[in-house]
């Protein structure tokens, strides 16, 4: 793990308020890990944690939504400019621990960290994506490019199936389920998997100021006591979380 200045290769508009920035990063990255990103002009004080969306050779990409001053500033950066990257951080998903066919479930911006996971799992992954509506759908086609089975669900039915993505996963068909998205979605999946003895991992989102276990701002209550999302996670067994 190191802090380096990285050259921006692309910073693309994806959909309203959502962008993807790709930077040069010569480092090994596991799916589910994240980096802390900061602009070189110090226009915002704290670095922003962004999960890795994809890795291609020495290029690491991050899908992000503009939500505050930091991400707004990042969205204005151009190809060729530099950005400070600190990472990779967090535990990430352990591919070898995922047995059998894996249901990978993403909700909203929670689809961001699972693309690279699906890419590495290959034909072992079957994908379920849940969005609010067709205007707020991201990177569906990219999942379809790498996985034979992709089920898309929108709450209002404006694209794909209608309703909640959690209602479209035939859980008992799978040995492992991985989820990333709104807490209510992950909780529902984790509780179902625990009851049915299905292996389940969730990737949690927390506010992170330091990203390395110092500020205590990313607490996660677990059955084994308080843990830190940045250091002990962000990937946890669904069974160990106190929801
Ligand atoms: Fe500071 Fe986790 S972000 S302890």
PDB file of C-alpha atoms and ligand atoms in Angstrom:
ATOM      1  CA  UNK A   1       0.000   0.000   0.000  1.00  0.00           C
ATOM      2  CA  UNK A   2       1.390   3.389  -0.912  1.00  0.00           C
ATOM      3  CA  UNK A   3       0.439   6.979  -1.646  1.00  0.00           C
ATOM      4  CA  UNK A   4       1.252   7.854  -5.220  1.00  0.00           C
ATOM      5  CA  UNK A   5       0.342  10.435  -7.787  1.00  0.00           C
ATOM      6  CA  UNK A   6      -1.460   8.687 -10.589  1.00  0.00           C
ATOM      7  CA  UNK A   7      -2.178   9.907 -14.079  1.00  0.00           C
ATOM      8  CA  UNK A   8      -5.813  10.062 -15.095  1.00  0.00           C
ATOM      9  CA  UNK A   9      -6.513   8.126 -18.266  1.00  0.00           C
ATOM     10  CA  UNK A  10     -10.245   8.874 -18.495  1.00  0.00           C
ATOM     11  CA  UNK A  11     -12.996  10.523 -16.482  1.00  0.00           C
ATOM     12  CA  UNK A  12     -16.223   9.624 -18.221  1.00  0.00           C
ATOM     13  CA  UNK A  13     -19.809  10.690 -17.703  1.00  0.00           C
ATOM     14  CA  UNK A  14     -21.854   7.496 -17.170  1.00  0.00           C
ATOM     15  CA  UNK A  15     -25.323   8.831 -16.337  1.00  0.00           C
ATOM     16  CA  UNK A  16     -26.798  11.794 -14.468  1.00  0.00           C
ATOM     17  CA  UNK A  17     -24.423  12.500 -11.557  1.00  0.00           C
ATOM     18  CA  UNK A  18     -22.424   9.287 -12.082  1.00  0.00           C
ATOM     19  CA  UNK A  19     -18.906   9.143 -13.516  1.00  0.00           C
ATOM     20  CA  UNK A  20     -16.107   6.653 -13.955  1.00  0.00           C
ATOM     21  CA  UNK A  21     -12.511   7.674 -13.499  1.00  0.00           C
ATOM     22  CA  UNK A  22      -9.663   5.449 -14.722  1.00  0.00           C
ATOM     23  CA  UNK A  23      -6.126   5.955 -13.505  1.00  0.00           C
ATOM     24  CA  UNK A  24      -2.766   4.305 -13.936  1.00  0.00           C
ATOM     25  CA  UNK A  25      -1.979   2.201 -10.873  1.00  0.00           C
ATOM     26  CA  UNK A  26       0.758  -0.368 -10.912  1.00  0.00           C
ATOM     27  CA  UNK A  27      -0.417  -2.518  -8.017  1.00  0.00           C
ATOM     28  CA  UNK A  28      -2.218  -5.778  -7.239  1.00  0.00           C
ATOM     29  CA  UNK A  29      -5.880  -5.208  -6.381  1.00  0.00           C
ATOM     30  CA  UNK A  30      -8.508  -7.627  -5.064  1.00  0.00           C
ATOM     31  CA  UNK A  31     -12.160  -7.118  -5.974  1.00  0.00           C
ATOM     32  CA  UNK A  32     -13.969  -5.309  -3.160  1.00  0.00           C
ATOM     33  CA  UNK A  33     -10.916  -3.297  -2.116  1.00  0.00           C
ATOM     34  CA  UNK A  34     -10.942   0.493  -2.232  1.00  0.00           C
ATOM     35  CA  UNK A  35      -8.606   3.466  -2.504  1.00  0.00           C
ATOM     36  CA  UNK A  36      -8.647   6.897  -0.894  1.00  0.00           C
ATOM     37  CA  UNK A  37      -8.595   9.553  -3.624  1.00  0.00           C
ATOM     38  CA  UNK A  38      -7.535  13.161  -3.299  1.00  0.00           C
ATOM     39  CA  UNK A  39      -6.899  15.964  -5.766  1.00  0.00           C
ATOM     40  CA  UNK A  40      -3.443  17.524  -5.729  1.00  0.00           C
ATOM     41  CA  UNK A  41      -4.762  21.067  -5.138  1.00  0.00           C
ATOM     42  CA  UNK A  42      -6.076  20.106  -1.665  1.00  0.00           C
ATOM     43  CA  UNK A  43      -9.415  21.673  -2.566  1.00  0.00           C
ATOM     44  CA  UNK A  44     -11.074  19.261  -0.185  1.00  0.00           C
ATOM     45  CA  UNK A  45      -9.559  18.263   3.096  1.00  0.00           C
ATOM     46  CA  UNK A  46     -10.254  14.562   3.476  1.00  0.00           C
ATOM     47  CA  UNK A  47      -9.591  11.983   0.768  1.00  0.00           C
ATOM     48  CA  UNK A  48     -12.629  10.201  -0.649  1.00  0.00           C
ATOM     49  CA  UNK A  49     -12.950   6.417  -0.367  1.00  0.00           C
ATOM     50  CA  UNK A  50     -13.912   4.861  -3.713  1.00  0.00           C
ATOM     51  CA  UNK A  51     -14.262   1.147  -4.325  1.00  0.00           C
ATOM     52  CA  UNK A  52     -12.515  -0.426  -7.264  1.00  0.00           C
ATOM     53  CA  UNK A  53     -14.922  -0.920 -10.146  1.00  0.00           C
ATOM     54  CA  UNK A  54     -12.604  -2.609 -12.592  1.00  0.00           C
ATOM     55  CA  UNK A  55      -8.969  -3.444 -13.253  1.00  0.00           C
ATOM     56  CA  UNK A  56      -7.392  -3.821 -16.690  1.00  0.00           C
ATOM     57  CA  UNK A  57      -3.644  -4.328 -16.604  1.00  0.00           C
ATOM     58  CA  UNK A  58      -2.240  -1.240 -14.910  1.00  0.00           C
ATOM     59  CA  UNK A  59      -5.508   0.670 -15.122  1.00  0.00           C
ATOM     60  CA  UNK A  60      -7.832   0.874 -12.123  1.00  0.00           C
ATOM     61  CA  UNK A  61     -11.314   2.352 -12.533  1.00  0.00           C
ATOM     62  CA  UNK A  62     -13.723   3.788  -9.997  1.00  0.00           C
ATOM     63  CA  UNK A  63     -17.428   4.350 -10.575  1.00  0.00           C
ATOM     64  CA  UNK A  64     -18.700   7.180  -8.387  1.00  0.00           C
ATOM     65  CA  UNK A  65     -21.677   9.407  -7.824  1.00  0.00           C
ATOM     66  CA  UNK A  66     -21.193  13.124  -7.249  1.00  0.00           C
ATOM     67  CA  UNK A  67     -22.431  13.631  -3.714  1.00  0.00           C
ATOM     68  CA  UNK A  68     -20.355  16.426  -2.194  1.00  0.00           C
ATOM     69  CA  UNK A  69     -17.462  18.788  -2.686  1.00  0.00           C
ATOM     70  CA  UNK A  70     -14.856  16.034  -3.045  1.00  0.00           C
ATOM     71  CA  UNK A  71     -16.576  13.928  -5.685  1.00  0.00           C
ATOM     72  CA  UNK A  72     -17.739  17.116  -7.462  1.00  0.00           C
ATOM     73  CA  UNK A  73     -14.115  18.207  -7.763  1.00  0.00           C
ATOM     74  CA  UNK A  74     -13.000  14.739  -8.906  1.00  0.00           C
ATOM     75  CA  UNK A  75     -15.673  14.835 -11.633  1.00  0.00           C
ATOM     76  CA  UNK A  76     -14.040  17.969 -13.116  1.00  0.00           C
ATOM     77  CA  UNK A  77     -10.618  16.364 -13.610  1.00  0.00           C
ATOM     78  CA  UNK A  78      -9.392  15.604 -17.107  1.00  0.00           C
ATOM     79  CA  UNK A  79      -7.317  12.992 -18.864  1.00  0.00           C
ATOM     80  CA  UNK A  80      -3.597  13.620 -18.286  1.00  0.00           C
ATOM     81  CA  UNK A  81      -4.067  15.377 -14.933  1.00  0.00           C
ATOM     82  CA  UNK A  82      -2.902  13.690 -11.744  1.00  0.00           C
ATOM     83  CA  UNK A  83      -4.684  12.464  -8.681  1.00  0.00           C
ATOM     84  CA  UNK A  84      -3.350  11.180  -5.374  1.00  0.00           C
ATOM     85  CA  UNK A  85      -4.247   7.560  -4.659  1.00  0.00           C
ATOM     86  CA  UNK A  86      -3.758   5.756  -1.373  1.00  0.00           C
ATOM     87  CA  UNK A  87      -4.346   2.011  -1.388  1.00  0.00           C
ATOM     88  CA  UNK A  88      -5.470  -0.594  -2.142  1.00  0.00           C
ATOM     89  CA  UNK A  89      -7.237  -0.750   1.225  1.00  0.00           C
ATOM     90  CA  UNK A  90      -9.589  -3.187   2.926  1.00  0.00           C
ATOM     91  CA  UNK A  91      -9.845  -6.944   2.725  1.00  0.00           C
ATOM     92  CA  UNK A  92     -11.776  -7.411  -0.524  1.00  0.00           C
ATOM     93  CA  UNK A  93     -13.443 -10.628  -1.663  1.00  0.00           C
ATOM     94  CA  UNK A  94     -11.590 -13.893  -1.436  1.00  0.00           C
ATOM     95  CA  UNK A  95     -12.403 -15.558  -4.756  1.00  0.00           C
ATOM     96  CA  UNK A  96     -11.126 -18.966  -3.659  1.00  0.00           C
ATOM     97  CA  UNK A  97     -13.475 -18.965  -0.696  1.00  0.00           C
ATOM     98  CA  UNK A  98     -16.572 -18.646  -2.897  1.00  0.00           C
ATOM     99  CA  UNK A  99     -17.828 -22.145  -3.578  1.00  0.00           C
ATOM    100  CA  UNK A 100     -20.006 -23.405  -6.429  1.00  0.00           C
ATOM    101  CA  UNK A 101     -22.138 -21.072  -8.486  1.00  0.00           C
ATOM    102  CA  UNK A 102     -22.219 -17.634  -6.890  1.00  0.00           C
ATOM    103  CA  UNK A 103     -25.203 -15.268  -6.963  1.00  0.00           C
ATOM    104  CA  UNK A 104     -23.767 -11.768  -7.104  1.00  0.00           C
ATOM    105  CA  UNK A 105     -26.355  -9.136  -6.180  1.00  0.00           C
ATOM    106  CA  UNK A 106     -25.859  -5.398  -6.645  1.00  0.00           C
ATOM    107  CA  UNK A 107     -28.258  -2.600  -5.768  1.00  0.00           C
ATOM    108  CA  UNK A 108     -27.918   0.995  -7.033  1.00  0.00           C
ATOM    109  CA  UNK A 109     -24.338   2.235  -6.738  1.00  0.00           C
ATOM    110  CA  UNK A 110     -23.598  -1.087  -5.040  1.00  0.00           C
ATOM    111  CA  UNK A 111     -23.101  -2.484  -8.529  1.00  0.00           C
ATOM    112  CA  UNK A 112     -19.753  -0.633  -8.627  1.00  0.00           C
ATOM    113  CA  UNK A 113     -17.556  -3.001  -6.566  1.00  0.00           C
ATOM    114  CA  UNK A 114     -19.037  -6.208  -7.972  1.00  0.00           C
ATOM    115  CA  UNK A 115     -18.101  -5.767 -11.644  1.00  0.00           C
ATOM    116  CA  UNK A 116     -14.466  -6.759 -11.098  1.00  0.00           C
ATOM    117  CA  UNK A 117     -15.580  -9.641  -8.870  1.00  0.00           C
ATOM    118  CA  UNK A 118     -17.902 -10.979 -11.587  1.00  0.00           C
ATOM    119  CA  UNK A 119     -15.112 -10.631 -14.122  1.00  0.00           C
ATOM    120  CA  UNK A 120     -12.796 -12.786 -12.005  1.00  0.00           C
ATOM    121  CA  UNK A 121     -15.487 -15.335 -11.138  1.00  0.00           C
ATOM    122  CA  UNK A 122     -16.292 -15.817 -14.840  1.00  0.00           C
ATOM    123  CA  UNK A 123     -18.917 -18.482 -15.449  1.00  0.00           C
ATOM    124  CA  UNK A 124     -19.189 -19.171 -11.705  1.00  0.00           C
ATOM    125  CA  UNK A 125     -21.154 -15.924 -11.307  1.00  0.00           C
ATOM    126  CA  UNK A 126     -24.832 -15.264 -11.933  1.00  0.00           C
ATOM    127  CA  UNK A 127     -25.728 -11.612 -11.578  1.00  0.00           C
ATOM    128  CA  UNK A 128     -28.771  -9.805 -10.173  1.00  0.00           C
ATOM    129  CA  UNK A 129     -28.871  -6.027 -10.505  1.00  0.00           C
ATOM    130  CA  UNK A 130     -31.459  -3.815  -8.820  1.00  0.00           C
ATOM    131  CA  UNK A 131     -32.071  -0.164  -9.673  1.00  0.00           C
ATOM    132  CA  UNK A 132     -34.677   2.444  -8.793  1.00  0.00           C
ATOM    133  CA  UNK A 133     -35.637   3.044 -12.429  1.00  0.00           C
ATOM    134  CA  UNK A 134     -34.240   3.016 -15.971  1.00  0.00           C
ATOM    135  CA  UNK A 135     -32.890   6.568 -15.580  1.00  0.00           C
ATOM    136  CA  UNK A 136     -30.681   5.404 -12.721  1.00  0.00           C
ATOM    137  CA  UNK A 137     -29.120   2.286 -14.216  1.00  0.00           C
ATOM    138  CA  UNK A 138     -25.362   1.964 -14.517  1.00  0.00           C
ATOM    139  CA  UNK A 139     -23.024  -0.422 -16.340  1.00  0.00           C
ATOM    140  CA  UNK A 140     -25.672  -3.099 -17.018  1.00  0.00           C
ATOM    141  CA  UNK A 141     -24.244  -3.814 -20.431  1.00  0.00           C
ATOM    142  CA  UNK A 142     -20.786  -4.383 -18.980  1.00  0.00           C
ATOM    143  CA  UNK A 143     -22.141  -7.124 -16.754  1.00  0.00           C
ATOM    144  CA  UNK A 144     -23.903  -8.635 -19.759  1.00  0.00           C
ATOM    145  CA  UNK A 145     -20.610  -8.594 -21.659  1.00  0.00           C
ATOM    146  CA  UNK A 146     -18.914 -10.769 -19.058  1.00  0.00           C
ATOM    147  CA  UNK A 147     -21.675 -12.942 -17.626  1.00  0.00           C
ATOM    148  CA  UNK A 148     -24.178 -15.211 -19.345  1.00  0.00           C
ATOM    149  CA  UNK A 149     -26.829 -14.705 -16.689  1.00  0.00           C
ATOM    150  CA  UNK A 150     -27.737 -11.140 -15.728  1.00  0.00           C
ATOM    151  CA  UNK A 151     -31.171 -10.359 -14.279  1.00  0.00           C
ATOM    152  CA  UNK A 152     -32.057  -6.649 -14.153  1.00  0.00           C
ATOM    153  CA  UNK A 153     -34.808  -5.421 -11.838  1.00  0.00           C
ATOM    154  CA  UNK A 154     -36.159  -1.880 -11.518  1.00  0.00           C
ATOM    155  CA  UNK A 155     -38.466  -0.822  -8.705  1.00  0.00           C
ATOM    156  CA  UNK A 156     -40.893   0.845 -11.102  1.00  0.00           C
ATOM    157  CA  UNK A 157     -40.595  -1.762 -13.864  1.00  0.00           C
ATOM    158  CA  UNK A 158     -39.251   0.781 -16.376  1.00  0.00           C
ATOM    159  CA  UNK A 159     -36.579  -1.769 -17.393  1.00  0.00           C
ATOM    160  CA  UNK A 160     -36.350  -5.527 -16.859  1.00  0.00           C
ATOM    161  CA  UNK A 161     -38.299  -7.133 -14.037  1.00  0.00           C
ATOM    162  CA  UNK A 162     -40.420  -5.011 -11.713  1.00  0.00           C
ATOM    163  CA  UNK A 163     -39.936  -4.796  -7.951  1.00  0.00           C
ATOM    164  CA  UNK A 164     -37.056  -5.493  -5.589  1.00  0.00           C
ATOM    165  CA  UNK A 165     -34.006  -7.394  -6.743  1.00  0.00           C
ATOM    166  CA  UNK A 166     -34.042  -9.440  -3.516  1.00  0.00           C
ATOM    167  CA  UNK A 167     -37.297 -11.051  -4.673  1.00  0.00           C
ATOM    168  CA  UNK A 168     -35.731 -12.341  -7.896  1.00  0.00           C
ATOM    169  CA  UNK A 169     -32.799 -14.306  -6.470  1.00  0.00           C
ATOM    170  CA  UNK A 170     -33.506 -18.074  -6.217  1.00  0.00           C
ATOM    171  CA  UNK A 171     -31.247 -18.288  -3.157  1.00  0.00           C
ATOM    172  CA  UNK A 172     -31.467 -22.021  -2.621  1.00  0.00           C
ATOM    173  CA  UNK A 173     -29.960 -22.653  -6.035  1.00  0.00           C
ATOM    174  CA  UNK A 174     -26.654 -21.209  -4.812  1.00  0.00           C
ATOM    175  CA  UNK A 175     -23.830 -22.244  -2.526  1.00  0.00           C
ATOM    176  CA  UNK A 176     -22.660 -18.654  -2.120  1.00  0.00           C
ATOM    177  CA  UNK A 177     -24.302 -15.257  -2.337  1.00  0.00           C
ATOM    178  CA  UNK A 178     -22.452 -11.943  -2.465  1.00  0.00           C
ATOM    179  CA  UNK A 179     -24.259  -8.624  -2.056  1.00  0.00           C
ATOM    180  CA  UNK A 180     -23.468  -4.945  -2.217  1.00  0.00           C
ATOM    181  CA  UNK A 181     -26.031  -2.163  -2.110  1.00  0.00           C
ATOM    182  CA  UNK A 182     -28.431  -0.483   0.308  1.00  0.00           C
ATOM    183  CA  UNK A 183     -28.178  -1.832   3.860  1.00  0.00           C
ATOM    184  CA  UNK A 184     -31.804  -2.984   3.844  1.00  0.00           C
ATOM    185  CA  UNK A 185     -31.121  -5.088   0.745  1.00  0.00           C
ATOM    186  CA  UNK A 186     -27.984  -6.679   2.198  1.00  0.00           C
ATOM    187  CA  UNK A 187     -29.721  -7.337   5.504  1.00  0.00           C
ATOM    188  CA  UNK A 188     -32.590  -9.157   3.803  1.00  0.00           C
ATOM    189  CA  UNK A 189     -30.167 -11.283   1.794  1.00  0.00           C
ATOM    190  CA  UNK A 190     -27.884 -12.008   4.764  1.00  0.00           C
ATOM    191  CA  UNK A 191     -30.781 -13.029   7.015  1.00  0.00           C
ATOM    192  CA  UNK A 192     -32.221 -15.322   4.374  1.00  0.00           C
ATOM    193  CA  UNK A 193     -28.826 -16.915   3.740  1.00  0.00           C
ATOM    194  CA  UNK A 194     -28.147 -17.410   7.459  1.00  0.00           C
ATOM    195  CA  UNK A 195     -31.507 -19.131   7.938  1.00  0.00           C
ATOM    196  CA  UNK A 196     -30.840 -21.407   4.991  1.00  0.00           C
ATOM    197  CA  UNK A 197     -27.151 -22.034   5.700  1.00  0.00           C
ATOM    198  CA  UNK A 198     -25.961 -20.428   2.474  1.00  0.00           C
ATOM    199  CA  UNK A 199     -22.542 -18.802   2.492  1.00  0.00           C
ATOM    200  CA  UNK A 200     -23.030 -15.027   2.242  1.00  0.00           C
ATOM    201  CA  UNK A 201     -20.694 -12.051   2.014  1.00  0.00           C
ATOM    202  CA  UNK A 202     -21.677  -8.396   1.987  1.00  0.00           C
ATOM    203  CA  UNK A 203     -19.612  -5.329   1.185  1.00  0.00           C
ATOM    204  CA  UNK A 204     -20.538  -2.536   3.580  1.00  0.00           C
ATOM    205  CA  UNK A 205     -20.434   1.164   2.963  1.00  0.00           C
ATOM    206  CA  UNK A 206     -19.416   3.533   5.761  1.00  0.00           C
ATOM    207  CA  UNK A 207     -18.200   7.106   6.003  1.00  0.00           C
ATOM    208  CA  UNK A 208     -14.416   6.894   6.040  1.00  0.00           C
ATOM    209  CA  UNK A 209     -12.051   9.668   7.006  1.00  0.00           C
ATOM    210  CA  UNK A 210      -8.723   7.853   7.229  1.00  0.00           C
ATOM    211  CA  UNK A 211      -9.256   4.481   5.523  1.00  0.00           C
ATOM    212  CA  UNK A 212      -6.683   2.737   7.699  1.00  0.00           C
ATOM    213  CA  UNK A 213      -8.168   2.081  11.099  1.00  0.00           C
ATOM    214  CA  UNK A 214      -7.145   5.277  12.893  1.00  0.00           C
ATOM    215  CA  UNK A 215     -10.156   7.600  13.105  1.00  0.00           C
ATOM    216  CA  UNK A 216     -12.706   5.009  14.356  1.00  0.00           C
ATOM    217  CA  UNK A 217     -15.314   6.567  12.096  1.00  0.00           C
ATOM    218  CA  UNK A 218     -16.397   3.436  10.250  1.00  0.00           C
ATOM    219  CA  UNK A 219     -17.651   1.221  13.046  1.00  0.00           C
ATOM    220  CA  UNK A 220     -19.439  -2.043  12.233  1.00  0.00           C
ATOM    221  CA  UNK A 221     -21.246  -3.920  14.979  1.00  0.00           C
ATOM    222  CA  UNK A 222     -20.589  -7.632  14.704  1.00  0.00           C
ATOM    223  CA  UNK A 223     -21.219 -10.709  16.842  1.00  0.00           C
ATOM    224  CA  UNK A 224     -17.493 -10.665  17.655  1.00  0.00           C
ATOM    225  CA  UNK A 225     -17.584  -7.021  18.818  1.00  0.00           C
ATOM    226  CA  UNK A 226     -17.011  -3.727  17.025  1.00  0.00           C
ATOM    227  CA  UNK A 227     -14.988  -3.852  13.834  1.00  0.00           C
ATOM    228  CA  UNK A 228     -13.771  -1.286  11.337  1.00  0.00           C
ATOM    229  CA  UNK A 229     -15.184  -1.290   7.825  1.00  0.00           C
ATOM    230  CA  UNK A 230     -11.947   0.113   6.402  1.00  0.00           C
ATOM    231  CA  UNK A 231      -9.575  -2.411   7.952  1.00  0.00           C
ATOM    232  CA  UNK A 232     -11.583  -5.495   8.896  1.00  0.00           C
ATOM    233  CA  UNK A 233     -13.891  -5.022   5.890  1.00  0.00           C
ATOM    234  CA  UNK A 234     -15.500  -3.671   3.858  1.00  0.00           C
ATOM    235  CA  UNK A 235     -16.337  -7.313   3.078  1.00  0.00           C
ATOM    236  CA  UNK A 236     -17.917  -9.219   5.967  1.00  0.00           C
ATOM    237  CA  UNK A 237     -19.719 -12.489   6.326  1.00  0.00           C
ATOM    238  CA  UNK A 238     -23.443 -11.629   6.311  1.00  0.00           C
ATOM    239  CA  UNK A 239     -23.872 -13.869   9.332  1.00  0.00           C
ATOM    240  CA  UNK A 240     -21.444 -11.958  11.538  1.00  0.00           C
ATOM    241  CA  UNK A 241     -23.087  -8.529  11.210  1.00  0.00           C
ATOM    242  CA  UNK A 242     -25.537  -7.278  13.821  1.00  0.00           C
ATOM    243  CA  UNK A 243     -28.002  -5.600  11.453  1.00  0.00           C
TER     244      UNK A 243
HETATM  245 FE1  LIG B   1     -10.872   5.709   9.888  1.00  0.00          FE
HETATM  246 FE2  LIG B   1     -12.004   3.358   9.352  1.00  0.00          FE
HETATM  247  S1  LIG B   1     -12.054   5.140   8.180  1.00  0.00           S
HETATM  248  S2  LIG B   1     -10.991   3.924  11.150  1.00  0.00           S
END
